[in-house]
Structure formats: C-alpha cells, structure tokens
Coordinates of C-alpha atoms and ligand atoms in Angstrom, one line a residue:
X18 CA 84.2 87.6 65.0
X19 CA 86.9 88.7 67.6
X20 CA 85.9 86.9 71.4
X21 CA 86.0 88.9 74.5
X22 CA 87.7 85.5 75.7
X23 CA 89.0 82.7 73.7
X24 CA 90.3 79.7 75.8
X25 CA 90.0 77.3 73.0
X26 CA 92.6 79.0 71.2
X27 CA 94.8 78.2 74.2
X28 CA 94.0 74.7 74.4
X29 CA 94.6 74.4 71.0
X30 CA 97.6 76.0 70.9
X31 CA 99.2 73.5 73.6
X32 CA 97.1 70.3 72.6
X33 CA 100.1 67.8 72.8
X34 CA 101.0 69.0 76.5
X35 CA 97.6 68.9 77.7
X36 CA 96.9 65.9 76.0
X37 CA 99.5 64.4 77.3
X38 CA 99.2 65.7 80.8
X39 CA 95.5 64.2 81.1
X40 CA 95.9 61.2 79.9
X41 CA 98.8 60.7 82.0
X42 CA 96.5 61.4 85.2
X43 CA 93.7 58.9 83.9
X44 CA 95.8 56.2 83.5
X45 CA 97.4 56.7 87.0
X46 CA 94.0 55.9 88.3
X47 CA 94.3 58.4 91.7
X48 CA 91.4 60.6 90.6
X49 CA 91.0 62.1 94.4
X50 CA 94.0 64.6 96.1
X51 CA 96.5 62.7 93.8
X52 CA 99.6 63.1 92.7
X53 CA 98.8 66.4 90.4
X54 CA 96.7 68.0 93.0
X55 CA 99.8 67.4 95.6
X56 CA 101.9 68.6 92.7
X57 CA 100.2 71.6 91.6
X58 CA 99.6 72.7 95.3
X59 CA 102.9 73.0 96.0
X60 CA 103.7 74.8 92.4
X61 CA 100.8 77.2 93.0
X62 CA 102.0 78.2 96.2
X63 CA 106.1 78.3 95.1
X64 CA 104.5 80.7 92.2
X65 CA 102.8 82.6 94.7
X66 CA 106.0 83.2 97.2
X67 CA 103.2 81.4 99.8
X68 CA 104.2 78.9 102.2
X69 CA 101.0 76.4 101.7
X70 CA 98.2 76.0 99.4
X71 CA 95.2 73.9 99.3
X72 CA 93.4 72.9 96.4
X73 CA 89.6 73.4 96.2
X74 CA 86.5 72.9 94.0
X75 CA 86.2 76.4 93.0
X76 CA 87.1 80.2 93.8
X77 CA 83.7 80.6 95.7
X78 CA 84.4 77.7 98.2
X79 CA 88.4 78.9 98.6
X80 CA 86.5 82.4 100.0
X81 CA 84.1 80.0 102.2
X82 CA 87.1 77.8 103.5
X83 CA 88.9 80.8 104.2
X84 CA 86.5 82.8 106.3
X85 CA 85.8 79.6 108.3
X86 CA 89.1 78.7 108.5
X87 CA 88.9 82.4 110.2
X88 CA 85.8 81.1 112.6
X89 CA 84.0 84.2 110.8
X90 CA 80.2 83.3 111.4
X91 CA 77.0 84.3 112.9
X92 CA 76.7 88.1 113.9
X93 CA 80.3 89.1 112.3
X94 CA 80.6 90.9 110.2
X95 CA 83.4 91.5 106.9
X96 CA 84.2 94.6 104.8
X97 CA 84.1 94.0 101.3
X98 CA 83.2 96.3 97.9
X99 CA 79.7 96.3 96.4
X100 CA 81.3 96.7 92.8
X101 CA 82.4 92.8 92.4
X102 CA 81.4 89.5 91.3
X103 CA 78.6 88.1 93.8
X104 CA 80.6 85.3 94.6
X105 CA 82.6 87.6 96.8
X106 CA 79.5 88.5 99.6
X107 CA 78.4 85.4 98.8
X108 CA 81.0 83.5 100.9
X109 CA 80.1 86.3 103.4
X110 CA 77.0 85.0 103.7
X111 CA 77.5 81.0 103.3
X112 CA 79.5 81.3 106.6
X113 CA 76.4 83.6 108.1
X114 CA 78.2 86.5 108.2
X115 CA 77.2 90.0 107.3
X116 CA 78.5 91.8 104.1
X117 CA 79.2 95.5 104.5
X118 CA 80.3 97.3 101.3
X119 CA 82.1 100.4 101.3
X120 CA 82.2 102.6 97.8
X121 CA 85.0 102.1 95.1
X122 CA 87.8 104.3 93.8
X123 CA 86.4 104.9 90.0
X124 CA 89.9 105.0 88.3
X125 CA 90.7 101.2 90.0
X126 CA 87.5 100.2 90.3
X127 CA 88.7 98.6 93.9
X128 CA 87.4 99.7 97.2
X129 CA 88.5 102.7 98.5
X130 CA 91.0 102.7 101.0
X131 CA 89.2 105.9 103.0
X132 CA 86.1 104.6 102.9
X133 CA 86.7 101.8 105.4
X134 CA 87.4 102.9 108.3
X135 CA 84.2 104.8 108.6
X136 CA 82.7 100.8 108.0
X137 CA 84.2 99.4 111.0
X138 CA 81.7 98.1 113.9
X139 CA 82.1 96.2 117.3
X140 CA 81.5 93.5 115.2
X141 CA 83.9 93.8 112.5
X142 CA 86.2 90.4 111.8
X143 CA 87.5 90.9 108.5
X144 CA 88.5 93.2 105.0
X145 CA 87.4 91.1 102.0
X146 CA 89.3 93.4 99.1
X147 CA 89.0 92.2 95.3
X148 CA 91.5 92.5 92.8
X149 CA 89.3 93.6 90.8
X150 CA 90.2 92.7 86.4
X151 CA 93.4 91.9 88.0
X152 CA 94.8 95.5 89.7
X153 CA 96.2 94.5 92.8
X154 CA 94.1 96.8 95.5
X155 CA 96.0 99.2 97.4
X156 CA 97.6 96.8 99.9
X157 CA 99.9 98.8 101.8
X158 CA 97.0 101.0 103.5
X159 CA 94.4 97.7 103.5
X160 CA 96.9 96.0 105.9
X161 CA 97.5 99.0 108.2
X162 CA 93.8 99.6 109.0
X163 CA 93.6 95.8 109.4
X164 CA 96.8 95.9 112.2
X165 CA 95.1 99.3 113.7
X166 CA 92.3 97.5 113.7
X167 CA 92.8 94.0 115.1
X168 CA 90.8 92.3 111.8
X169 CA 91.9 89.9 109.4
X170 CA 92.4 90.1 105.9
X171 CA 91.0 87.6 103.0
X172 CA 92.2 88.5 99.4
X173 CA 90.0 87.8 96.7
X174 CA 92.4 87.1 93.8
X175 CA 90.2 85.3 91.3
X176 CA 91.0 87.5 88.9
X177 CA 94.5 88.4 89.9
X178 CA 96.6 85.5 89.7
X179 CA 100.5 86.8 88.9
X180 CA 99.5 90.5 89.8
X181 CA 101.9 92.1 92.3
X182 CA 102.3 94.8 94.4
X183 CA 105.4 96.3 95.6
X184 CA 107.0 93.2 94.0
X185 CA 105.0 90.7 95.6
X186 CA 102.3 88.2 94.5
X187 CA 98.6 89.5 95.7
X188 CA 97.5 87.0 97.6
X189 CA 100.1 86.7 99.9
X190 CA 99.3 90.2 101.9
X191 CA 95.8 89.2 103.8
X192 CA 95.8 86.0 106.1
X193 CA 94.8 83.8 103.2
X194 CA 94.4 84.7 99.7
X195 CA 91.7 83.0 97.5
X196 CA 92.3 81.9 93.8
X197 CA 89.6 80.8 91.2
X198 CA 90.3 78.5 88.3
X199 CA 87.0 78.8 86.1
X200 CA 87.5 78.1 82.7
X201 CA 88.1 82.3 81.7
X202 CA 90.1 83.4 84.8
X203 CA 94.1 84.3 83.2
X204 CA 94.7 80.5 84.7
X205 CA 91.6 78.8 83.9
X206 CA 91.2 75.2 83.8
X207 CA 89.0 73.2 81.9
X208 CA 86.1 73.1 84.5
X209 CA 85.5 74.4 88.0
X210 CA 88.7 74.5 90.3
X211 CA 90.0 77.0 93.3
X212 CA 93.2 77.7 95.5
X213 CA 93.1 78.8 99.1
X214 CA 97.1 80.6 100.0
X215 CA 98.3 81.1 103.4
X216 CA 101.7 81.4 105.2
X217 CA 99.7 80.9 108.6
X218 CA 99.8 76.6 109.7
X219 CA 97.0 76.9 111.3
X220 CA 94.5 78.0 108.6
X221 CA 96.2 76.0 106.4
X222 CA 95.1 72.7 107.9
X223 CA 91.7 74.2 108.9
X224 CA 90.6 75.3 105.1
X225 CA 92.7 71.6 104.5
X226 CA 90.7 69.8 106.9
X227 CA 87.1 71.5 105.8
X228 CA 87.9 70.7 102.2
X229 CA 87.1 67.3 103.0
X230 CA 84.4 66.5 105.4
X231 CA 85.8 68.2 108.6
X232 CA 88.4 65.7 109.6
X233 CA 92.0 64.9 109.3
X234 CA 91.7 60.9 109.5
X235 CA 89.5 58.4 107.8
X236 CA 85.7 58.5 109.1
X237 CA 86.9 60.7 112.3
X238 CA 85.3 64.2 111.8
X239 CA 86.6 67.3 113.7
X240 CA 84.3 69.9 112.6
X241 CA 81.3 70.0 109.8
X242 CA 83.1 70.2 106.7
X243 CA 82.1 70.3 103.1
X244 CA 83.1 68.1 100.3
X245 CA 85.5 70.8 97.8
X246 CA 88.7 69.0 96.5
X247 CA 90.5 70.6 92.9
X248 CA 89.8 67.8 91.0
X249 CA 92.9 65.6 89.8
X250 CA 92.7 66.4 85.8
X251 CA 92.1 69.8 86.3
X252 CA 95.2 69.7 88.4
X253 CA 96.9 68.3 85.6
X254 CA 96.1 71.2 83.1
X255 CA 96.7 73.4 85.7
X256 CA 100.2 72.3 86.0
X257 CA 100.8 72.4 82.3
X258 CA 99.0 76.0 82.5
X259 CA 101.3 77.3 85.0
X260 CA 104.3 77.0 83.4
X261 CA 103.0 79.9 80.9
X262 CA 101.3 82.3 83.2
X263 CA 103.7 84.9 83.3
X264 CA 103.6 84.9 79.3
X265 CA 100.3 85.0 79.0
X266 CA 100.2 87.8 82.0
X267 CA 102.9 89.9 79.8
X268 CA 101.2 89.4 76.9
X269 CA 97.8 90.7 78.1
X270 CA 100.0 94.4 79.6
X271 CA 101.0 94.7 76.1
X272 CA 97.8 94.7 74.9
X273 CA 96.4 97.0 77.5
X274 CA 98.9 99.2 76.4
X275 CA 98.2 99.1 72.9
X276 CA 94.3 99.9 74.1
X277 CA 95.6 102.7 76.0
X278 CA 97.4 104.1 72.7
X279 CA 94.8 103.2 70.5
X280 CA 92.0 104.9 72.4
X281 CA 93.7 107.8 73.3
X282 CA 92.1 109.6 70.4
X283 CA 88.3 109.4 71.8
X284 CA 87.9 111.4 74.6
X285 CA 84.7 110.1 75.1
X286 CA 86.4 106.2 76.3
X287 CA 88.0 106.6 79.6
X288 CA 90.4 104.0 80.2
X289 CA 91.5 101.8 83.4
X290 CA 94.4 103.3 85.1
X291 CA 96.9 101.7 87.2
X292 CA 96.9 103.3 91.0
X293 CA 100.7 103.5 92.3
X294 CA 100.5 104.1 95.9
X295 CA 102.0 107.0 95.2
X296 CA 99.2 108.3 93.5
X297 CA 100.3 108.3 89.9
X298 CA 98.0 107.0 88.0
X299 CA 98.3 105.6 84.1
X300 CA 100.6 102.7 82.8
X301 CA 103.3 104.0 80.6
X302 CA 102.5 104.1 76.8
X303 CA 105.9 102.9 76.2
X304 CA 106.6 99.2 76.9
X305 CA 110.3 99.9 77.5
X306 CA 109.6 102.6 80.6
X307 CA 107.2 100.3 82.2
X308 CA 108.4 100.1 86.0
X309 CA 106.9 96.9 87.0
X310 CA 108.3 97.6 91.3
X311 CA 105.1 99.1 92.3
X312 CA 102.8 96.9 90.5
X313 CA 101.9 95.0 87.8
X314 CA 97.8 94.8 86.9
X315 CA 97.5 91.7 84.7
X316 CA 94.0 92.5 83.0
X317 CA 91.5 90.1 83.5
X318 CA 89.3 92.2 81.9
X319 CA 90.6 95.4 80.0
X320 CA 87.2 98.0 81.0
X321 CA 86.9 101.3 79.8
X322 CA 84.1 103.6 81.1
X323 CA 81.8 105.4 78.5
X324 CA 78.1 106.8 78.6
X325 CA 75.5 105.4 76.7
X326 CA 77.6 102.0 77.3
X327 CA 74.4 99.7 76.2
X328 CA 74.4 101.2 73.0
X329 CA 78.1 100.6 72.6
X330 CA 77.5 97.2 73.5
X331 CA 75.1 96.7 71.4
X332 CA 76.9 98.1 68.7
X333 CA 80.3 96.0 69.5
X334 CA 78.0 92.7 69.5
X335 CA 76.4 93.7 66.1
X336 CA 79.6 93.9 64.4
X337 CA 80.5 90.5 66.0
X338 CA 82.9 91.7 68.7
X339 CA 82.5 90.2 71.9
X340 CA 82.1 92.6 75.2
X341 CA 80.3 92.7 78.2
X342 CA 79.4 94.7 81.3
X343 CA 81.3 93.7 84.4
X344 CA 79.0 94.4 86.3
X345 CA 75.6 96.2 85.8
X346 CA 74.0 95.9 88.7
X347 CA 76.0 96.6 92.0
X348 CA 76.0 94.2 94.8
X349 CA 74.3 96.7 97.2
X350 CA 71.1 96.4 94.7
X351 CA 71.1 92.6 93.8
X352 CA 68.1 91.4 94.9
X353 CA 69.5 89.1 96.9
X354 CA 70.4 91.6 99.2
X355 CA 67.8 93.2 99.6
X356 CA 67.3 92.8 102.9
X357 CA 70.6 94.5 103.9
X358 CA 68.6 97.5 103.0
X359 CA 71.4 99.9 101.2
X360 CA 69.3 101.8 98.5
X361 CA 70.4 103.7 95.2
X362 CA 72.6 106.4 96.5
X363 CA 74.4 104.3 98.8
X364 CA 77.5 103.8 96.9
X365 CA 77.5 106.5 94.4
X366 CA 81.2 105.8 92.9
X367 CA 80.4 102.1 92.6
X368 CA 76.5 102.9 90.7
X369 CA 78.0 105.4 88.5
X370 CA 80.7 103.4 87.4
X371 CA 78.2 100.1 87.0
X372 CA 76.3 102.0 84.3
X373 CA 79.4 103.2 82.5
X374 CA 81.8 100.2 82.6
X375 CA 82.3 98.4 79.0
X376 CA 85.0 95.2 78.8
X377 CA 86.6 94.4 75.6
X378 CA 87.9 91.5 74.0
X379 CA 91.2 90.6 76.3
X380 CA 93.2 87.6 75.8
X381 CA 96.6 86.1 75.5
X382 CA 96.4 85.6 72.0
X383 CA 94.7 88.5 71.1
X384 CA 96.3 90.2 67.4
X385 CA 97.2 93.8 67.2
X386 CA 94.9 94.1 63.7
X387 CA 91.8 92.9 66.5
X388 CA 92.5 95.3 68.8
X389 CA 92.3 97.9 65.7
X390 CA 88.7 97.0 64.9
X391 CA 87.8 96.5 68.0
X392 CA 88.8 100.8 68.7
X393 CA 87.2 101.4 65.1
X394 CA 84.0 100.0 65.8
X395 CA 83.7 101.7 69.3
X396 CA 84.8 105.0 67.6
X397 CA 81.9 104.4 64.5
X398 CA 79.5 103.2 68.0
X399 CA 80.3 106.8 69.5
X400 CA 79.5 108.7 66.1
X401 CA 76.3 106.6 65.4
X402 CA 73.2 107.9 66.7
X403 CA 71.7 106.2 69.7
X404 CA 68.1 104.3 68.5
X405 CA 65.7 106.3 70.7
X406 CA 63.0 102.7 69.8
X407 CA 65.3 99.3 69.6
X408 CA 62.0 97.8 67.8
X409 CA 61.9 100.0 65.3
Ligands
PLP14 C1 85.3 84.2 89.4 C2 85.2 84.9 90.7 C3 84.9 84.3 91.9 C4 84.4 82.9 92.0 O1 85.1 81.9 91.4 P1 84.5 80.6 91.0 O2 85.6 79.7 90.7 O3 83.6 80.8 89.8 O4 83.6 80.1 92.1 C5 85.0 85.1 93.0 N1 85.3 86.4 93.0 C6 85.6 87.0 91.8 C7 86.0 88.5 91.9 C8 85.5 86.3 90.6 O5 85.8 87.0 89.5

C-alpha cells in the first residue's frame, strides 16, 4: 500500500510537539481569535514576506473574504481558469459575481497568460490565477495586464504555500493571496482552516472585519459579515507545522525529481514541467544545478499526463497504490455551471489535459523504493492490455 497522501505519518512523526502544542491551547481556555491564531497570523504572514494576515475557516471563505474585501459583486465579473478545484469559481459566485475561464497552458497546467486579454469585458474587476499542484503561475505577465488593465488580482495559493517566483512567496503578487489549510494541502492542519495575505490596510481589516460578523466592535455591525475564524487548535498545529514547511517543501522537489528520472524511460508518461518565464521548461535532473531564483514549484500534487489514464488508474489502485485524477471534469462543464453556457470545445487545452492528467503518490515522507514501484507498476499498466468489458 503506498498513499497518494499520508498525513498521519506526519502527525506521527511529530506526536510530542503537537501534543504538546494542543493541549497547551485547551488548557489556556481562549478557544476564539486567541493567542495561537494571533500567533500564527503573524508567523504566516512573516513566512510569506506579507505585511498582514487573517486567519479564516477555510481556503474557500479566504477567496470569498477577499473578493468582497474587493467589493466584487453583482454584474462583475473575474477571470479565472476552468482547469481548477471548484472552490476557486465558487467564491466567484458566493459573492454574485460572474466566472469567466480562459484555457490553460498544458505543460503548467495554469491559465495561459495570452489567453486573457482576449477575456476582458467593461465589466471585468479581477484575475483569479491558481497555483495550480503548487507551480507558481506566470506572475510577471498576470500583473502587467492587471496594471494595463486597471483590475485587481486575487491569488489562489491553496496549493502553493512556500512556492516562489522570482524569489518571492506566491501570494504576495495579487492584492491578496488566499491560503487553504485542509488536512492534505503541503500545510494541512488537522481539520478545516484558511489564510487571507495582503500588504494593502484596507483589505486587511475588511476580510478582518467580515470574518466575524461585519463589525469591528462588540454587537456594532458595519457590513453583513459571515462567521469564518481559523479555529484556535488548528492554529496551534499550524504553528508547530510551520516551522517544517520548507523541509517538507524540499523534500517533495526531490522527489519530483526522482519521478522525473525515473520516468524518463516511458515515453508514453509525460511529466509536469516547471515554466521559467523565460520559457525554459523542465526542472534540472540534478539536484545540485537546481537554480531555485526563477521559481520553486513545491508539488502538491506530482501529475503526469498519459492516454488511456482510467486504465492506469485503475491499474495503480489494483496494485494498492494510491492516485487520482486532478481533475476530470473541467469547471466549464460541471454542472453547476451550466448555465454559463461554455460547451465541449470551449477550452480545448484545459479538456484535453482533464482526460489525460494522472497524480501519484506525493508526500514528505515518501521513500525512494515507493517511488520505484510506483514507476514499475505504471510501466507493467502501459504494457497491459486495456479490458475492452471491466465486467468481464
Ligand atoms: C483546496 C483548494 C481550495 C479550497 O480550500 P478549502 O480549504 O478546502 O476550502 C481552493 N482552491 C484550490 C485550488 C484548492 O486546491
């Protein structure tokens, strides 16, 4: 059995800290915006290079806080890429907004810089780019059609926390940059949890202020708010957490290197490539001649792209290796959205790659032999003939 994800392990491995850490915070008895959250949010944002952070109930209501900390609403509308985790359009929509996807660049699987501009309406407020598996998006050419364009710029970082880009934290490009803490993001706590980052004052005591009912005092309401606090424990682990992101972040670019290597024999498995904004493409097979001043992806998910990836999947789960497609169905042809009427065709790059894209097992702890039987039983997959009737 090899995991696609394995945060036990983690837990396990640091059970005296975190142990510690929450029991420490239960006996303190300040369960709401204590002295952890406090704590944390001013870790998470020193981490981040950002000047203030708020702590929120999850990555989903960091992207709603932040587009109404924006006053994004009714009849606006926010670019954003089809080939994501709902969660991302879903904010779009919580605030009544509009989402408009543009397609993907295949080798990134991020939204394509040149398809944007061609996006932008009279009504356009905002880019939404996502990190997507933890590849910082190209920022430098998101951030000069936003300027040329007079709209803001929300990063979706959930699965991106540590990346950079050009030597700085993603996150920290965009007006505010949005963070998830579920359980299997690279910092995951132990239940639901989010992080809005800004350097702007003003949205920061907005998305502060909406957190927690609207108002700034007591029982005197500004605006209608919502009730989205990062719980105190989870602060806690958090805190503990944060202290070994960067080795866990390192640790997962080794692997993805060793995939790269490993793989490099089937020509049928395409891997992800890192985009410099140079255009160079591919991380460096050699650890030592890695040159992290560009950017540094740090694999949330480690995809490859094959065809006939169901029957690799099925294949991988057989043999009791844990993988998963991230994400079949594009966001353009969720049935939820419907009503935007895109069709099939619409986003050919983003489709294409949505019926190709396999994740493997990815995690800190990940061993070297796992990786090796995880690239054998892909390669057996590849040579094993497809069942034409699953029942049979
Ligand atoms: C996980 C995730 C979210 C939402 O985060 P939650 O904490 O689960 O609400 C948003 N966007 C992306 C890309 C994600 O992967």
């Amino acid at each position: 059995m090899i995991p696609l994800c394995d945060v036990q392990q983690q837990y396990l491995s640091l059970k005296t800290e975190f142990d510690a850490a929450i029991l420490d915070a239960v006996a303190r008895g300040r369960y709401i915006l204590g002295p952890n959250v406090q704590a944390f949010e001013r870790e998470f944002a020193e981490y981040c290079g950002a000047a203030h952070s708020v702590g929120v109930g999850s990555g989903t209501d960091a992207l709603h806080l932040a587009l109404r900390a924006l006053d994004i609403g009714p009849g606006d509308e926010v670019i954003t890429t089809p080939f994501t985790f709902i969660a991302t359009a879903e904010a779009i929509s919580l605030v009544g907004a509009t989402p408009v996807f543009c397609d993907i660049d295949p080798q990134t699987f991020n939204i394509d810089p040149a398809g944007i501009e061609p996006a932008i309406s009279e009504r356009t407020r905002a880019i939404l780019p996502v990190h997507l598996y933890g590849q910082p998006c190209d920022m430098d050419r998101i951030m000069d059609l936003a300027s040329a364009n007079g709209l803001a710029v929300v990063e979706d970082c959930a699965q991106a926390v540590g990346a950079t880009f050009r030597g700085r934290r993603v996150g920290t490009f965009g007006d505010l940059g949005c963070f998830s803490f579920f359980p299997s993001k690279n910092l995951g706590a132990m239940g639901d949890g989010g992080m809005v980052v800004t350097d702007h004052a003003e949205y920061f005591e907005r998305v502060e202020m909406l957190r927690r009912h609207g108002g700034r005092v007591k029982y005197h309401h500004e605006v209608v708010g919502v009730n989205s606090r990062l719980d105190e424990l989870q602060a806690a682990i958090l805190r503990v957490k944060l202290r070994y992101l960067d080795t866990w972040n390192d640790l997962r670019r080794n692997h993805a290197q060793r995939y790269n290597r490993l793989l490099s024999g089937l020509t049928a498995v395409q891997c992800p490539a890192e985009r410099n904004p140079t255009g160079d493409t591919g991380i460096p097979l050699d650890s030592s001649s890695v040159d992290n001043s560009f950017l540094t992806a740090v694999y949330h998910q480690y995809t490859v792209q094959v065809s006939e990836r169901d029957h690799l999947l099925a294949q991988l789960r057989q043999a009791g290796i844990g993988s998963h497609a991230y994400y079949p169905v594009p966001l353009h042809q969720q049935q939820a959205y419907a009503a935007l009427n895109y069709g099939e065709g619409s986003f050919p790059q983003a489709e294409r790659v949505a019926e190709r894209c396999l994740s493997i097992p990815m995690f800190p702890e990940l061993q070297p032999e796992q990786q090796s039987q995880v690239v054998q039983t892909l390669a057996q997959g590849l040579e094993s003939p497809r069942r034409s009737n699953p029942a049979a």
